[in-house]
JSON list of C-alpha atoms in Angstrom, two decimals:
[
{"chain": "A", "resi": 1, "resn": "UNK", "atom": "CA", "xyz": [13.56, -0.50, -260.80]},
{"chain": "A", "resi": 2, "resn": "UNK", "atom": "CA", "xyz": [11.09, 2.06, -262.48]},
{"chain": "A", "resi": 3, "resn": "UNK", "atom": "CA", "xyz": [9.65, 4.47, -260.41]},
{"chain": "A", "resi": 4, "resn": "UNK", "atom": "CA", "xyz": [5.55, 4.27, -261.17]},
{"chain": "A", "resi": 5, "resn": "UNK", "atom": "CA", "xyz": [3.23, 6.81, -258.80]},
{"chain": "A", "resi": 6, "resn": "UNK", "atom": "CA", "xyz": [3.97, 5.91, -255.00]},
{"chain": "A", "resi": 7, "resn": "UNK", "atom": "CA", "xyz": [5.91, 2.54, -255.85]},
{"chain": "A", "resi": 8, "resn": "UNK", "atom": "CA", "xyz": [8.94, 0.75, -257.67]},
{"chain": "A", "resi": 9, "resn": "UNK", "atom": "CA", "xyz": [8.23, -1.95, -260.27]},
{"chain": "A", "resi": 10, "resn": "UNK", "atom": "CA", "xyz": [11.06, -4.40, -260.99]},
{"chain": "A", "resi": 11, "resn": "UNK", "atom": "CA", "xyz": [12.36, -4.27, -264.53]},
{"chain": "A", "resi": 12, "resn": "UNK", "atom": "CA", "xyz": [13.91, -8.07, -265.05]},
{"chain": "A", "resi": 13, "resn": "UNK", "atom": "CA", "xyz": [16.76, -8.28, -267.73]},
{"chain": "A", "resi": 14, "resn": "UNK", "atom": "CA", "xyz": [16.00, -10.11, -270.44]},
{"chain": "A", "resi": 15, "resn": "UNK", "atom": "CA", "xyz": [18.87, -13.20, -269.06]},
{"chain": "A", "resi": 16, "resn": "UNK", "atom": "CA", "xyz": [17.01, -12.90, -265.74]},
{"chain": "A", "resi": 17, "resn": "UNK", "atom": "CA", "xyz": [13.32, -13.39, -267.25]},
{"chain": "A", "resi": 18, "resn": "UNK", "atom": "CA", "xyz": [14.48, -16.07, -269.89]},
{"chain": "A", "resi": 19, "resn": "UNK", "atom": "CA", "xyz": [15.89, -17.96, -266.72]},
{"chain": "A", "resi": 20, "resn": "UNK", "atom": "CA", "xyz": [12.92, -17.67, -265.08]},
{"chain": "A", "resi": 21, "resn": "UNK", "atom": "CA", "xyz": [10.92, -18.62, -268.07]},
{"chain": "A", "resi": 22, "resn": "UNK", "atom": "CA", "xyz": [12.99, -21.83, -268.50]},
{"chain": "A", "resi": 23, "resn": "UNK", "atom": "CA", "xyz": [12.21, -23.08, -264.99]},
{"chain": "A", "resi": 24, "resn": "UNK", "atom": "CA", "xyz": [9.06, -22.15, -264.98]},
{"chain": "A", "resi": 25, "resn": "UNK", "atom": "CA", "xyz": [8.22, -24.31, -267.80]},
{"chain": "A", "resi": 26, "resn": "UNK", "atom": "CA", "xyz": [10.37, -27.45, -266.16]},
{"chain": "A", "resi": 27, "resn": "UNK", "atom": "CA", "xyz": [7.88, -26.66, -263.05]},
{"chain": "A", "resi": 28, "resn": "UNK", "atom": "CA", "xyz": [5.66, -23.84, -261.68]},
{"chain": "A", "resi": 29, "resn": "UNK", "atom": "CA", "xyz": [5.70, -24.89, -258.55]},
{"chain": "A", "resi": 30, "resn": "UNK", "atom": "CA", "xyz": [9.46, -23.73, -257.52]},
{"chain": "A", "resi": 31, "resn": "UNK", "atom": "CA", "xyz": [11.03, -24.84, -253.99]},
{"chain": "A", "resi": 32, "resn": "UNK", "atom": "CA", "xyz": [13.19, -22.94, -251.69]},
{"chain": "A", "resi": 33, "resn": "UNK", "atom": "CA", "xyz": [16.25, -24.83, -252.56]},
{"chain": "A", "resi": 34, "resn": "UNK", "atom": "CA", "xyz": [15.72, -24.21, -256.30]},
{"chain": "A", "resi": 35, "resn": "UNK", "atom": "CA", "xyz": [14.70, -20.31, -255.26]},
{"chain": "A", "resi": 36, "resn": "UNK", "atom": "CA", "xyz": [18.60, -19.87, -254.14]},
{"chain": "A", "resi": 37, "resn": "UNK", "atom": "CA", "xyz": [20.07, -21.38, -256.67]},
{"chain": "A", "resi": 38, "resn": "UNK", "atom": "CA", "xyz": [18.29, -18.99, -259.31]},
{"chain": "A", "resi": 39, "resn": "UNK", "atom": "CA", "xyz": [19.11, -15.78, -256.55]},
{"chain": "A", "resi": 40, "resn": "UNK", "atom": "CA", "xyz": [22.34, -17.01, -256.67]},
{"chain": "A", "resi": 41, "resn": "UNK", "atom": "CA", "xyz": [22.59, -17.06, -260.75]},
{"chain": "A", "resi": 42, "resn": "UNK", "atom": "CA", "xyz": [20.57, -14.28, -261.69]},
{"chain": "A", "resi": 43, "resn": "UNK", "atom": "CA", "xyz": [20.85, -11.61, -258.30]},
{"chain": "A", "resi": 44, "resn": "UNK", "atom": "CA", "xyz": [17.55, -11.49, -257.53]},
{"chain": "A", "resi": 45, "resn": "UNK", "atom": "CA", "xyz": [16.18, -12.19, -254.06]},
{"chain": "A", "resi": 46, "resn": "UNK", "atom": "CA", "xyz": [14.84, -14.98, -253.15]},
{"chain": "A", "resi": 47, "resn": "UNK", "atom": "CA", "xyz": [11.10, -13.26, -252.37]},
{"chain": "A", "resi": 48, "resn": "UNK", "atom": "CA", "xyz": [11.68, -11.43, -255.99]},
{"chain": "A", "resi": 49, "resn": "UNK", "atom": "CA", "xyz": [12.01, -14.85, -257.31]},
{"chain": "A", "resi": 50, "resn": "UNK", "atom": "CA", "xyz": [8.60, -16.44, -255.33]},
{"chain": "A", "resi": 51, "resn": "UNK", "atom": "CA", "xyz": [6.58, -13.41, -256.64]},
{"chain": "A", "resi": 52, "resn": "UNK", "atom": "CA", "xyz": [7.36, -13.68, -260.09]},
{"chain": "A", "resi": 53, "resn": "UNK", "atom": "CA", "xyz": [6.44, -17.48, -260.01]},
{"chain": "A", "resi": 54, "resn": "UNK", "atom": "CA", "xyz": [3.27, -16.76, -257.88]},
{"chain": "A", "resi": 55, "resn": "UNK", "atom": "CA", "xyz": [2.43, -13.81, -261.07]},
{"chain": "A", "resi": 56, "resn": "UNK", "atom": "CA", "xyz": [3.23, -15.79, -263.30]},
{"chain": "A", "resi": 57, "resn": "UNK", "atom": "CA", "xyz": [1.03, -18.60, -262.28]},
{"chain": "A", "resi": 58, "resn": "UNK", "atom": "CA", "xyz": [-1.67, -15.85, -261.78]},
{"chain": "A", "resi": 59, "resn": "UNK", "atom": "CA", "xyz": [-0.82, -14.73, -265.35]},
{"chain": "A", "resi": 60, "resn": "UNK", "atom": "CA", "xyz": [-1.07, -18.49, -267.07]},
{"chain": "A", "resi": 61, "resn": "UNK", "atom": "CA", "xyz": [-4.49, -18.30, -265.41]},
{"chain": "A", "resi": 62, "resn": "UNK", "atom": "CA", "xyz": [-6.19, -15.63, -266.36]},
{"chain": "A", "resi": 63, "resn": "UNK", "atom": "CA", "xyz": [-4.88, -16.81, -270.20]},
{"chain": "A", "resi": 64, "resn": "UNK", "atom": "CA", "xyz": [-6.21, -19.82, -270.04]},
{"chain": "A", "resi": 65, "resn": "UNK", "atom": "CA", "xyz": [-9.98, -18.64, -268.77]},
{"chain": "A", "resi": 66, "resn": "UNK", "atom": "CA", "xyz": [-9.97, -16.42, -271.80]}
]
């Protein structure tokens, strides 16, 4: 974690974002029973994991507008 003003950002390793990457592309739409196996592989909590997807989404988005 990286310590920015008043809050903590999450740093991802660069195994943990290509994972998430790679499902993300199979589907962005990611269920909870495909949330625990990622916890489970990368160490990442299961909310950690439903954010970044959620972002991410919010992040595809905004690129595509542009």
């Amino acid at each position: 974690r990286i310590r920015t003003a008043e809050s903590y950002r999450m740093v991802y390793t660069n195994y943990q974002r290509d994972l998430l990457e790679m499902e993300y592309r199979s589907k962005e739409f990611i269920d909870k029973k495909d949330r625990e196996r990622i916890a489970g592989q990368t160490g990442l909590d299961d909310s950690q994991i439903k954010y970044w997807f959620q972002n991410r989404r919010v992040r595809d988005k905004r690129k595509n507008k542009r």
